[in-house]
Amino acid sequence: FCFPMDHKFKLLFIFLLIIFLFLMTIIYLTKKQTVTVWMFSKPYLRVFFPKDLTDQDKQFDVFISYSQEDSQFVETVLYPGLVSPQSVSDPRYEVCLPATDWQPGGLMVDQMVSSVASSRRTIIVLSRGFVQDKWTDLQFRAALAQSLQDKTQ
């Protein structure tokens, strides 16, 4: 049986496409972690990654831990940059900030532990003031314990 020339090109294209997909599947299966990291590094490919199952129930994307000395920087630069970035292509984050999300007069330790537990990640603004503050030491320890419990980095 003989195919016209036009059909032979179609069959060749389909055959090459099948081989290409087969090779890509083999590469993905053998180098899954490398391919996943590469894909995640591309903003336009991140839509293929659902939020981590351990993070789905978290209210905030990030909790910011900082000392009182760093409050001006955090509240005027870092927080606004995360909540409403200047570039449209940058993602917006739900941020837990002690200055805006903690109840005045509430137990600080309880609010600290709750903030860390209800956030996917913790940003620590590391400064001399942070290192010397006993409350930020507790925040750091709570964040570390939560990250070990959630098995995140």
Coordinates of N, CA and C in Angstrom, one line a residue:
F1 N 0.8 -1.2 0.0 CA 0.0 0.0 0.0 C 0.9 1.2 0.0
C2 N 0.5 2.2 -0.7 CA 1.3 3.4 -1.0 C 0.5 4.6 -0.5
F3 N 1.2 5.5 0.2 CA 0.6 6.8 0.7 C 1.0 7.9 -0.3
P4 N 0.2 8.8 -0.5 CA 0.6 10.0 -1.3 C 1.7 10.7 -0.4
M5 N 2.5 11.6 -1.1 CA 3.6 12.3 -0.4 C 3.1 13.1 0.7
D6 N 1.9 13.7 0.6 CA 1.4 14.6 1.7 C 1.2 13.8 3.0
H7 N 0.7 12.6 2.9 CA 0.4 11.7 4.0 C 1.7 11.2 4.7
K8 N 2.7 11.0 3.9 CA 4.0 10.6 4.4 C 4.6 11.6 5.4
F9 N 4.5 12.9 5.0 CA 5.0 14.0 5.9 C 4.2 14.0 7.2
K10 N 2.9 13.8 7.1 CA 2.0 13.8 8.3 C 2.4 12.7 9.2
L11 N 2.6 11.5 8.6 CA 3.0 10.3 9.4 C 4.4 10.5 10.0
L12 N 5.3 11.1 9.3 CA 6.6 11.3 9.8 C 6.6 12.3 11.0
F13 N 5.8 13.4 10.8 CA 5.6 14.4 11.9 C 5.0 13.7 13.1
I14 N 4.0 12.9 13.0 CA 3.4 12.2 14.1 C 4.4 11.3 14.8
F15 N 5.1 10.5 14.0 CA 6.1 9.6 14.5 C 7.2 10.4 15.3
L16 N 7.7 11.5 14.7 CA 8.7 12.2 15.4 C 8.2 12.9 16.7
L17 N 6.9 13.3 16.7 CA 6.3 13.9 17.8 C 6.2 12.8 18.9
I18 N 5.8 11.6 18.6 CA 5.7 10.5 19.6 C 7.1 10.2 20.2
I19 N 8.1 10.2 19.3 CA 9.4 9.9 19.9 C 9.9 11.1 20.8
F20 N 9.6 12.3 20.4 CA 10.0 13.5 21.2 C 9.3 13.4 22.6
L21 N 8.0 13.1 22.6 CA 7.2 13.0 23.8 C 7.7 11.8 24.7
F22 N 8.1 10.7 24.1 CA 8.6 9.6 24.8 C 10.0 10.0 25.4
L23 N 10.8 10.6 24.7 CA 12.1 11.1 25.2 C 12.0 12.1 26.4
M24 N 11.0 13.0 26.2 CA 10.8 14.0 27.3 C 10.3 13.3 28.5
T25 N 9.4 12.3 28.4 CA 8.9 11.6 29.5 C 10.0 10.8 30.2
I26 N 10.9 10.2 29.5 CA 12.1 9.5 30.1 C 13.0 10.5 30.8
I27 N 13.3 11.7 30.2 CA 14.1 12.7 30.9 C 13.4 13.2 32.2
Y28 N 12.1 13.4 32.1 CA 11.4 13.9 33.3 C 11.5 12.8 34.4
L29 N 11.2 11.6 34.1 CA 11.2 10.5 35.1 C 12.6 10.3 35.7
T30 N 13.6 10.5 34.9 CA 15.0 10.2 35.5 C 15.6 11.5 36.1
K31 N 15.1 12.7 35.7 CA 15.7 13.9 36.3 C 14.5 14.8 36.9
K32 N 13.6 14.1 37.5 CA 12.4 14.8 38.0 C 12.7 16.0 38.8
Q33 N 13.6 15.9 39.8 CA 13.8 17.0 40.7 C 14.5 18.2 39.9
T34 N 15.4 17.9 39.1 CA 16.1 19.0 38.3 C 15.0 19.7 37.4
V35 N 14.2 18.9 36.7 CA 13.2 19.5 35.8 C 12.2 20.3 36.6
T36 N 11.8 19.8 37.8 CA 10.8 20.5 38.6 C 11.4 21.8 39.1
V37 N 12.6 21.8 39.6 CA 13.3 23.1 40.0 C 13.4 24.1 38.8
W38 N 13.8 23.6 37.7 CA 13.9 24.5 36.5 C 12.5 25.1 36.2
M39 N 11.5 24.2 36.2 CA 10.1 24.7 35.8 C 9.6 25.7 36.9
F40 N 9.9 25.4 38.2 CA 9.5 26.4 39.2 C 10.2 27.7 39.1
S41 N 11.4 27.7 38.6 CA 12.2 29.0 38.5 C 11.6 29.9 37.4
K42 N 10.8 29.4 36.5 CA 10.1 30.2 35.5 C 8.8 30.6 35.9
P43 N 8.6 31.9 36.1 CA 7.3 32.4 36.6 C 6.1 32.0 35.8
Y44 N 6.2 31.9 34.5 CA 5.1 31.5 33.6 C 4.7 30.0 33.8
L45 N 5.6 29.2 34.4 CA 5.3 27.8 34.5 C 4.9 27.4 35.9
R46 N 4.9 28.4 36.8 CA 4.5 28.1 38.2 C 3.0 27.8 38.4
V47 N 2.2 28.1 37.4 CA 0.8 27.8 37.4 C 0.5 26.3 37.5
F48 N 1.5 25.5 37.1 CA 1.4 24.1 37.1 C 1.6 23.5 38.5
F49 N 2.0 24.3 39.4 CA 2.4 23.8 40.8 C 1.3 24.3 41.8
P50 N 0.5 23.4 42.3 CA -0.5 23.8 43.3 C 0.3 24.1 44.6
K51 N -0.4 24.8 45.5 CA 0.2 25.2 46.7 C 0.5 23.9 47.5
D52 N 1.5 23.8 48.2 CA 1.9 22.7 49.0 C 0.7 22.2 49.9
L53 N 0.5 20.9 49.9 CA -0.6 20.4 50.7 C -0.5 20.8 52.2
T54 N 0.7 21.0 52.7 CA 0.8 21.4 54.1 C 0.5 22.8 54.3
D55 N 0.5 23.6 53.2 CA 0.2 25.0 53.2 C -1.2 25.5 52.9
Q56 N -2.0 24.6 52.4 CA -3.3 25.0 51.9 C -4.2 25.6 53.0
D57 N -4.0 25.2 54.2 CA -4.9 25.7 55.3 C -4.4 26.9 55.9
K58 N -3.3 27.4 55.5 CA -2.6 28.6 56.1 C -3.3 29.9 55.6
Q59 N -3.6 30.8 56.6 CA -4.2 32.1 56.2 C -3.3 33.0 55.5
F60 N -2.0 33.0 55.9 CA -1.0 34.0 55.4 C 0.0 33.3 54.6
D61 N 0.6 34.0 53.6 CA 1.7 33.5 52.9 C 3.0 33.7 53.7
V62 N 3.1 34.8 54.5 CA 4.3 35.0 55.2 C 4.1 35.8 56.5
F63 N 4.9 35.5 57.5 CA 4.9 36.2 58.7 C 6.2 36.9 58.8
I64 N 6.2 38.2 59.1 CA 7.5 39.0 59.2 C 7.8 39.2 60.6
S65 N 9.0 38.6 61.0 CA 9.5 38.8 62.4 C 10.7 39.8 62.3
Y66 N 10.5 40.8 63.2 CA 11.5 41.9 63.2 C 11.5 42.6 64.6
S67 N 12.6 43.3 64.8 CA 12.7 44.0 66.1 C 12.1 45.4 66.0
Q68 N 11.8 46.0 67.1 CA 11.2 47.3 67.1 C 12.1 48.3 66.4
E69 N 13.4 48.1 66.4 CA 14.3 49.0 65.7 C 14.1 49.0 64.2
D70 N 13.6 47.9 63.7 CA 13.5 47.8 62.3 C 12.1 48.0 61.8
S71 N 11.2 48.5 62.7 CA 9.8 48.7 62.3 C 9.6 49.7 61.2
Q72 N 10.3 50.7 61.1 CA 10.1 51.7 60.1 C 10.4 51.1 58.7
F73 N 11.5 50.4 58.6 CA 11.9 49.7 57.3 C 10.8 48.7 57.0
V74 N 10.4 47.8 57.9 CA 9.5 46.8 57.6 C 8.1 47.4 57.2
E75 N 7.6 48.3 58.0 CA 6.3 48.9 57.7 C 6.2 49.8 56.5
T76 N 7.3 50.4 56.1 CA 7.2 51.4 55.0 C 7.9 50.9 53.7
V77 N 8.7 49.8 53.8 CA 9.4 49.3 52.6 C 9.0 47.9 52.3
L78 N 9.3 47.0 53.3 CA 9.2 45.5 53.1 C 7.7 45.1 52.9
Y79 N 6.9 45.5 53.9 CA 5.5 45.1 53.9 C 4.7 45.7 52.6
P80 N 4.8 47.0 52.3 CA 4.2 47.4 51.1 C 4.7 46.7 49.8
G81 N 6.0 46.4 49.8 CA 6.5 45.7 48.6 C 6.0 44.3 48.4
L82 N 5.6 43.7 49.5 CA 5.0 42.3 49.4 C 3.5 42.3 49.2
V83 N 2.8 43.3 49.8 CA 1.4 43.4 49.7 C 0.9 43.9 48.4
S84 N 1.6 45.0 47.9 CA 1.3 45.6 46.6 C 2.5 46.0 45.9
P85 N 3.2 45.0 45.2 CA 4.4 45.3 44.5 C 4.2 46.3 43.4
Q86 N 5.3 47.0 43.0 CA 5.2 48.0 42.0 C 5.1 47.4 40.6
S87 N 5.7 46.3 40.4 CA 5.6 45.6 39.1 C 4.4 44.7 39.0
V88 N 3.6 44.8 37.9 CA 2.4 44.0 37.8 C 2.8 42.5 37.7
S89 N 4.0 42.1 37.2 CA 4.4 40.7 37.1 C 4.8 40.1 38.4
D90 N 5.1 40.9 39.5 CA 5.4 40.4 40.8 C 4.2 39.9 41.5
P91 N 4.3 38.8 42.2 CA 3.1 38.3 43.0 C 2.8 39.2 44.2
R92 N 1.5 39.1 44.6 CA 1.1 39.8 45.8 C 1.0 38.7 46.9
Y93 N 1.4 39.1 48.1 CA 1.4 38.1 49.2 C 0.4 38.6 50.4
E94 N -0.1 37.6 51.0 CA -0.9 37.9 52.3 C 0.1 37.9 53.4
V95 N 0.3 39.0 54.1 CA 1.4 39.1 55.0 C 0.8 39.3 56.4
C96 N 1.3 38.5 57.4 CA 1.0 38.7 58.8 C 2.1 39.6 59.4
L97 N 1.6 40.7 59.9 CA 2.6 41.7 60.5 C 2.1 42.0 61.9
P98 N 2.9 41.9 62.9 CA 2.5 42.1 64.3 C 1.8 43.5 64.4
A99 N 2.3 44.5 63.8 CA 1.8 45.9 63.9 C 0.3 46.0 63.4
T100 N -0.1 45.1 62.5 CA -1.4 45.2 61.9 C -2.3 44.0 62.3
D101 N -1.7 42.9 62.6 CA -2.5 41.7 62.8 C -2.7 41.2 64.2
W102 N -1.8 41.7 65.1 CA -1.9 41.3 66.5 C -2.9 42.1 67.2
Q103 N -3.6 41.5 68.2 CA -4.6 42.2 69.0 C -3.9 42.9 70.1
P104 N -4.2 44.2 70.3 CA -3.5 45.0 71.4 C -4.0 44.4 72.7
G105 N -3.1 44.2 73.6 CA -3.4 43.6 74.9 C -3.4 42.1 75.0
G106 N -3.3 41.5 73.8 CA -3.3 40.0 73.8 C -2.0 39.4 74.2
L107 N -2.0 38.2 74.6 CA -0.8 37.5 75.1 C 0.2 37.4 73.9
M108 N 1.3 38.1 74.1 CA 2.3 38.1 73.0 C 2.8 36.8 72.5
V109 N 3.0 35.9 73.5 CA 3.5 34.5 73.1 C 2.5 33.8 72.3
D110 N 1.2 33.9 72.7 CA 0.2 33.2 72.0 C 0.0 33.7 70.6
Q111 N 0.1 35.0 70.4 CA -0.1 35.7 69.1 C 1.1 35.3 68.2
M112 N 2.3 35.2 68.8 CA 3.5 34.9 68.1 C 3.4 33.5 67.5
V113 N 3.1 32.5 68.4 CA 3.0 31.1 67.9 C 1.8 31.0 66.9
S114 N 0.7 31.7 67.1 CA -0.4 31.6 66.2 C 0.0 32.2 64.8
S115 N 0.7 33.3 64.8 CA 1.1 34.0 63.6 C 2.1 33.1 62.8
V116 N 3.0 32.4 63.4 CA 3.9 31.5 62.7 C 3.2 30.3 62.2
A117 N 2.3 29.8 63.0 CA 1.5 28.6 62.6 C 0.6 28.8 61.5
S118 N 0.1 30.1 61.4 CA -0.9 30.4 60.3 C -0.3 31.0 59.1
S119 N 1.1 30.9 59.0 CA 1.8 31.5 57.8 C 2.6 30.4 57.1
R120 N 2.6 30.5 55.8 CA 3.4 29.5 55.0 C 4.9 29.6 55.3
R121 N 5.4 30.8 55.4 CA 6.8 31.0 55.6 C 7.0 32.2 56.6
T122 N 8.2 32.3 57.1 CA 8.5 33.4 58.0 C 9.7 34.1 57.4
I123 N 9.6 35.4 57.3 CA 10.7 36.3 56.9 C 11.3 36.9 58.2
I124 N 12.6 36.7 58.4 CA 13.2 37.3 59.6 C 14.1 38.4 59.1
V125 N 13.8 39.6 59.7 CA 14.7 40.8 59.4 C 15.8 40.8 60.4
L126 N 16.9 40.2 59.9 CA 18.0 40.0 60.8 C 18.9 41.3 61.0
S127 N 18.9 41.7 62.2 CA 19.7 43.0 62.5 C 20.2 42.8 63.9
R128 N 21.0 43.8 64.3 CA 21.6 43.8 65.7 C 20.4 43.8 66.7
G129 N 19.4 44.6 66.4 CA 18.3 44.7 67.3 C 17.5 43.4 67.4
F130 N 17.4 42.7 66.3 CA 16.7 41.4 66.3 C 17.5 40.4 67.2
V131 N 18.8 40.4 67.1 CA 19.6 39.4 67.9 C 19.5 39.7 69.4
Q132 N 19.4 41.0 69.7 CA 19.4 41.4 71.1 C 18.0 41.3 71.8
D133 N 17.0 41.2 71.0 CA 15.6 41.3 71.5 C 15.2 39.9 72.0
K134 N 14.7 39.7 73.2 CA 14.3 38.4 73.7 C 13.0 37.9 73.0
W135 N 12.1 38.9 72.6 CA 10.9 38.5 71.9 C 11.1 37.9 70.5
T136 N 12.0 38.6 69.8 CA 12.3 38.1 68.5 C 13.0 36.7 68.5
D137 N 13.8 36.5 69.6 CA 14.4 35.1 69.8 C 13.3 34.1 69.9
L138 N 12.2 34.4 70.6 CA 11.1 33.5 70.7 C 10.4 33.3 69.4
Q139 N 10.3 34.4 68.6 CA 9.7 34.3 67.3 C 10.5 33.4 66.4
F140 N 11.8 33.5 66.5 CA 12.7 32.7 65.7 C 12.6 31.2 66.1
R141 N 12.5 31.0 67.3 CA 12.4 29.6 67.8 C 11.1 29.0 67.4
A142 N 10.0 29.8 67.4 CA 8.7 29.3 67.0 C 8.7 29.0 65.5
A143 N 9.3 29.9 64.7 CA 9.3 29.7 63.3 C 10.1 28.4 62.9
L144 N 11.3 28.2 63.6 CA 12.1 27.1 63.4 C 11.3 25.8 63.7
A145 N 10.6 25.8 64.9 CA 9.8 24.6 65.3 C 8.7 24.3 64.3
Q146 N 8.1 25.4 63.8 CA 7.0 25.2 62.8 C 7.5 24.7 61.5
S147 N 8.7 25.2 61.1 CA 9.2 24.7 59.8 C 9.7 23.3 59.9
L148 N 10.2 22.8 61.1 CA 10.5 21.4 61.2 C 9.3 20.6 61.2
Q149 N 8.2 21.1 61.8 CA 6.9 20.3 61.9 C 6.3 20.2 60.5
D150 N 6.4 21.3 59.7 CA 5.8 21.3 58.4 C 6.8 20.7 57.3
K151 N 8.0 20.5 57.7 CA 9.1 20.0 56.8 C 9.3 21.0 55.7
T152 N 9.3 22.3 56.0 CA 9.6 23.3 55.0 C 10.9 24.0 55.2
Q153 N 11.4 24.9 54.3 CA 12.6 25.6 54.5 C 12.4 27.0 54.8

